[in-house]
Amino acid sequence: MNHNEKLTAELAASKNSPNQRRSSSTGRNGRRESHAKQDQGAFVSEMKGELAVSKEREHSYEAALMEKDKREAELQRRVEESKQREAYLENELANMWVLVAKLKKSQGTETDSSESTKETRRSDGFGGW
């Protein structure tokens, strides 16, 4: 039972308590009874005030919790976007490494063929220009 429900139950109990009913022992023109009613009225007012403050606090906690949940959802969305972006960039990097390997391989083949051409020219006697 939360604090608000507890205060509400106490308030209801105080309204229905036997102490609030008219007592048969009144002294000096009913002063005792009016004094008891004033005490109970003050108690009820105090309980209502505490209940109102407690409800206000509960509403502020709920608002803060909703704001926290909203912020958490936004951050979670950003994390997911970052993960997708990271995966995309890793894929692009892998593709670039494949291209670099292909370029190195093709340059290696061109270099090998040009070197063999030079050697062939030298052996044929056409080299040395």
PDB file of C-alpha atoms in Angstrom:
ATOM      1  CA  MET A   1       0.000   0.000   0.000  1.00  0.00           C
ATOM      2  CA  ASN A   2       1.546   3.301  -1.010  1.00  0.00           C
ATOM      3  CA  HIS A   3       1.616   6.370   1.175  1.00  0.00           C
ATOM      4  CA  ASN A   4      -1.414   8.013  -0.492  1.00  0.00           C
ATOM      5  CA  GLU A   5      -3.596   4.960   0.011  1.00  0.00           C
ATOM      6  CA  LYS A   6      -2.484   4.760   3.625  1.00  0.00           C
ATOM      7  CA  LEU A   7      -3.388   8.398   4.261  1.00  0.00           C
ATOM      8  CA  THR A   8      -6.726   7.978   2.478  1.00  0.00           C
ATOM      9  CA  ALA A   9      -7.516   4.938   4.624  1.00  0.00           C
ATOM     10  CA  GLU A  10      -6.600   6.824   7.805  1.00  0.00           C
ATOM     11  CA  LEU A  11      -8.779   9.743   6.744  1.00  0.00           C
ATOM     12  CA  ALA A  12     -11.737   7.466   6.057  1.00  0.00           C
ATOM     13  CA  ALA A  13     -11.175   5.651   9.344  1.00  0.00           C
ATOM     14  CA  SER A  14     -11.071   8.909  11.267  1.00  0.00           C
ATOM     15  CA  LYS A  15     -14.333  10.043   9.664  1.00  0.00           C
ATOM     16  CA  ASN A  16     -16.067   6.785  10.577  1.00  0.00           C
ATOM     17  CA  SER A  17     -14.465   6.313  13.979  1.00  0.00           C
ATOM     18  CA  PRO A  18     -16.645   6.059  17.108  1.00  0.00           C
ATOM     19  CA  ASN A  19     -14.775   9.026  18.577  1.00  0.00           C
ATOM     20  CA  GLN A  20     -16.459  11.312  16.085  1.00  0.00           C
ATOM     21  CA  ARG A  21     -19.924  10.268  17.134  1.00  0.00           C
ATOM     22  CA  ARG A  22     -21.678  12.298  19.793  1.00  0.00           C
ATOM     23  CA  SER A  23     -20.577  11.261  23.228  1.00  0.00           C
ATOM     24  CA  SER A  24     -23.004  11.208  26.076  1.00  0.00           C
ATOM     25  CA  SER A  25     -20.599  12.797  28.512  1.00  0.00           C
ATOM     26  CA  THR A  26     -20.604  16.457  27.687  1.00  0.00           C
ATOM     27  CA  GLY A  27     -19.418  18.897  30.225  1.00  0.00           C
ATOM     28  CA  ARG A  28     -20.358  22.544  30.721  1.00  0.00           C
ATOM     29  CA  ASN A  29     -22.730  23.286  27.927  1.00  0.00           C
ATOM     30  CA  GLY A  30     -21.132  20.978  25.350  1.00  0.00           C
ATOM     31  CA  ARG A  31     -17.662  22.470  25.406  1.00  0.00           C
ATOM     32  CA  ARG A  32     -15.994  19.085  25.649  1.00  0.00           C
ATOM     33  CA  GLU A  33     -17.746  17.879  22.525  1.00  0.00           C
ATOM     34  CA  SER A  34     -16.898  21.009  20.520  1.00  0.00           C
ATOM     35  CA  HIS A  35     -13.272  20.774  21.631  1.00  0.00           C
ATOM     36  CA  ALA A  36     -13.123  17.156  20.436  1.00  0.00           C
ATOM     37  CA  LYS A  37     -14.687  18.168  17.116  1.00  0.00           C
ATOM     38  CA  GLN A  38     -12.107  20.930  16.707  1.00  0.00           C
ATOM     39  CA  ASP A  39      -9.287  18.461  17.384  1.00  0.00           C
ATOM     40  CA  GLN A  40     -10.749  16.006  14.896  1.00  0.00           C
ATOM     41  CA  GLY A  41     -11.325  18.764  12.373  1.00  0.00           C
ATOM     42  CA  ALA A  42      -7.703  19.837  12.738  1.00  0.00           C
ATOM     43  CA  PHE A  43      -6.611  16.215  12.358  1.00  0.00           C
ATOM     44  CA  VAL A  44      -8.752  15.791   9.237  1.00  0.00           C
ATOM     45  CA  SER A  45      -7.416  19.044   7.785  1.00  0.00           C
ATOM     46  CA  GLU A  46      -3.870  17.968   8.536  1.00  0.00           C
ATOM     47  CA  MET A  47      -4.476  14.567   6.926  1.00  0.00           C
ATOM     48  CA  LYS A  48      -6.004  16.223   3.851  1.00  0.00           C
ATOM     49  CA  GLY A  49      -2.979  18.500   3.584  1.00  0.00           C
ATOM     50  CA  GLU A  50      -0.576  15.579   3.881  1.00  0.00           C
ATOM     51  CA  LEU A  51      -2.589  13.674   1.301  1.00  0.00           C
ATOM     52  CA  ALA A  52      -2.491  16.612  -1.118  1.00  0.00           C
ATOM     53  CA  VAL A  53       1.267  17.042  -0.656  1.00  0.00           C
ATOM     54  CA  SER A  54       1.779  13.318  -1.107  1.00  0.00           C
ATOM     55  CA  LYS A  55      -0.317  13.269  -4.287  1.00  0.00           C
ATOM     56  CA  GLU A  56       1.599  16.248  -5.651  1.00  0.00           C
ATOM     57  CA  ARG A  57       4.905  14.524  -4.896  1.00  0.00           C
ATOM     58  CA  GLU A  58       3.651  11.342  -6.556  1.00  0.00           C
ATOM     59  CA  HIS A  59       2.660  13.288  -9.689  1.00  0.00           C
ATOM     60  CA  SER A  60       6.078  14.936  -9.837  1.00  0.00           C
ATOM     61  CA  TYR A  61       7.749  11.515  -9.490  1.00  0.00           C
ATOM     62  CA  GLU A  62       5.559  10.136 -12.269  1.00  0.00           C
ATOM     63  CA  ALA A  63       6.425  13.093 -14.509  1.00  0.00           C
ATOM     64  CA  ALA A  64      10.132  12.635 -13.791  1.00  0.00           C
ATOM     65  CA  LEU A  65       9.841   8.909 -14.508  1.00  0.00           C
ATOM     66  CA  MET A  66       8.065   9.573 -17.805  1.00  0.00           C
ATOM     67  CA  GLU A  67      10.780  12.061 -18.761  1.00  0.00           C
ATOM     68  CA  LYS A  68      13.454   9.514 -17.830  1.00  0.00           C
ATOM     69  CA  ASP A  69      11.743   6.815 -19.913  1.00  0.00           C
ATOM     70  CA  LYS A  70      11.463   9.202 -22.855  1.00  0.00           C
ATOM     71  CA  ARG A  71      15.159  10.110 -22.586  1.00  0.00           C
ATOM     72  CA  GLU A  72      16.110   6.443 -22.280  1.00  0.00           C
ATOM     73  CA  ALA A  73      14.128   5.574 -25.426  1.00  0.00           C
ATOM     74  CA  GLU A  74      15.839   8.403 -27.322  1.00  0.00           C
ATOM     75  CA  LEU A  75      19.273   7.236 -26.202  1.00  0.00           C
ATOM     76  CA  GLN A  76      18.425   3.635 -27.095  1.00  0.00           C
ATOM     77  CA  ARG A  77      17.391   4.789 -30.580  1.00  0.00           C
ATOM     78  CA  ARG A  78      20.678   6.655 -30.978  1.00  0.00           C
ATOM     79  CA  VAL A  79      22.641   3.595 -29.854  1.00  0.00           C
ATOM     80  CA  GLU A  80      20.868   1.458 -32.450  1.00  0.00           C
ATOM     81  CA  GLU A  81      21.553   4.049 -35.163  1.00  0.00           C
ATOM     82  CA  SER A  82      25.213   4.138 -34.130  1.00  0.00           C
ATOM     83  CA  LYS A  83      25.444   0.345 -34.307  1.00  0.00           C
ATOM     84  CA  GLN A  84      23.968   0.377 -37.809  1.00  0.00           C
ATOM     85  CA  ARG A  85      26.359   3.133 -38.861  1.00  0.00           C
ATOM     86  CA  GLU A  86      29.289   1.189 -37.402  1.00  0.00           C
ATOM     87  CA  ALA A  87      28.283  -1.950 -39.315  1.00  0.00           C
ATOM     88  CA  TYR A  88      27.972   0.083 -42.519  1.00  0.00           C
ATOM     89  CA  LEU A  89      31.417   1.652 -42.040  1.00  0.00           C
ATOM     90  CA  GLU A  90      33.013  -1.708 -41.232  1.00  0.00           C
ATOM     91  CA  ASN A  91      31.525  -3.116 -44.436  1.00  0.00           C
ATOM     92  CA  GLU A  92      32.840  -0.150 -46.424  1.00  0.00           C
ATOM     93  CA  LEU A  93      36.294  -0.617 -44.895  1.00  0.00           C
ATOM     94  CA  ALA A  94      36.279  -4.307 -45.804  1.00  0.00           C
ATOM     95  CA  ASN A  95      35.323  -3.390 -49.386  1.00  0.00           C
ATOM     96  CA  MET A  96      38.177  -0.882 -49.519  1.00  0.00           C
ATOM     97  CA  TRP A  97      40.659  -3.518 -48.353  1.00  0.00           C
ATOM     98  CA  VAL A  98      39.415  -5.811 -51.119  1.00  0.00           C
ATOM     99  CA  LEU A  99      39.982  -3.019 -53.655  1.00  0.00           C
ATOM    100  CA  VAL A 100      43.465  -2.329 -52.258  1.00  0.00           C
ATOM    101  CA  ALA A 101      44.323  -6.018 -52.569  1.00  0.00           C
ATOM    102  CA  LYS A 102      43.067  -6.072 -56.164  1.00  0.00           C
ATOM    103  CA  LEU A 103      45.086  -2.952 -57.008  1.00  0.00           C
ATOM    104  CA  LYS A 104      48.222  -4.413 -55.469  1.00  0.00           C
ATOM    105  CA  LYS A 105      47.683  -7.647 -57.354  1.00  0.00           C
ATOM    106  CA  SER A 106      47.105  -5.863 -60.672  1.00  0.00           C
ATOM    107  CA  GLN A 107      50.117  -3.576 -60.122  1.00  0.00           C
ATOM    108  CA  GLY A 108      52.204  -6.581 -59.197  1.00  0.00           C
ATOM    109  CA  THR A 109      51.222  -8.292 -62.456  1.00  0.00           C
ATOM    110  CA  GLU A 110      51.940  -5.161 -64.485  1.00  0.00           C
ATOM    111  CA  THR A 111      55.290  -4.738 -62.779  1.00  0.00           C
ATOM    112  CA  ASP A 112      56.160  -8.376 -63.407  1.00  0.00           C
ATOM    113  CA  SER A 113      55.208  -8.140 -67.086  1.00  0.00           C
ATOM    114  CA  SER A 114      57.115  -4.879 -67.616  1.00  0.00           C
ATOM    115  CA  GLU A 115      60.208  -6.308 -65.938  1.00  0.00           C
ATOM    116  CA  SER A 116      60.035  -9.436 -68.086  1.00  0.00           C
ATOM    117  CA  THR A 117      59.685  -7.238 -71.185  1.00  0.00           C
ATOM    118  CA  LYS A 118      62.815  -5.291 -70.188  1.00  0.00           C
ATOM    119  CA  GLU A 119      64.716  -8.506 -69.636  1.00  0.00           C
ATOM    120  CA  THR A 120      63.575  -9.838 -72.995  1.00  0.00           C
ATOM    121  CA  ARG A 121      64.743  -6.663 -74.744  1.00  0.00           C
ATOM    122  CA  ARG A 122      68.124  -6.850 -73.061  1.00  0.00           C
ATOM    123  CA  SER A 123      68.593 -10.470 -73.981  1.00  0.00           C
ATOM    124  CA  ASP A 124      67.607  -9.749 -77.584  1.00  0.00           C
ATOM    125  CA  GLY A 125      70.107  -6.950 -77.754  1.00  0.00           C
ATOM    126  CA  PHE A 126      67.523  -4.238 -78.084  1.00  0.00           C
ATOM    127  CA  GLY A 127      68.066  -2.927 -74.597  1.00  0.00           C
ATOM    128  CA  GLY A 128      70.247  -0.061 -73.518  1.00  0.00           C
ATOM    129  CA  TRP A 129      68.690   2.806 -75.414  1.00  0.00           C
TER     130      TRP A 129
END
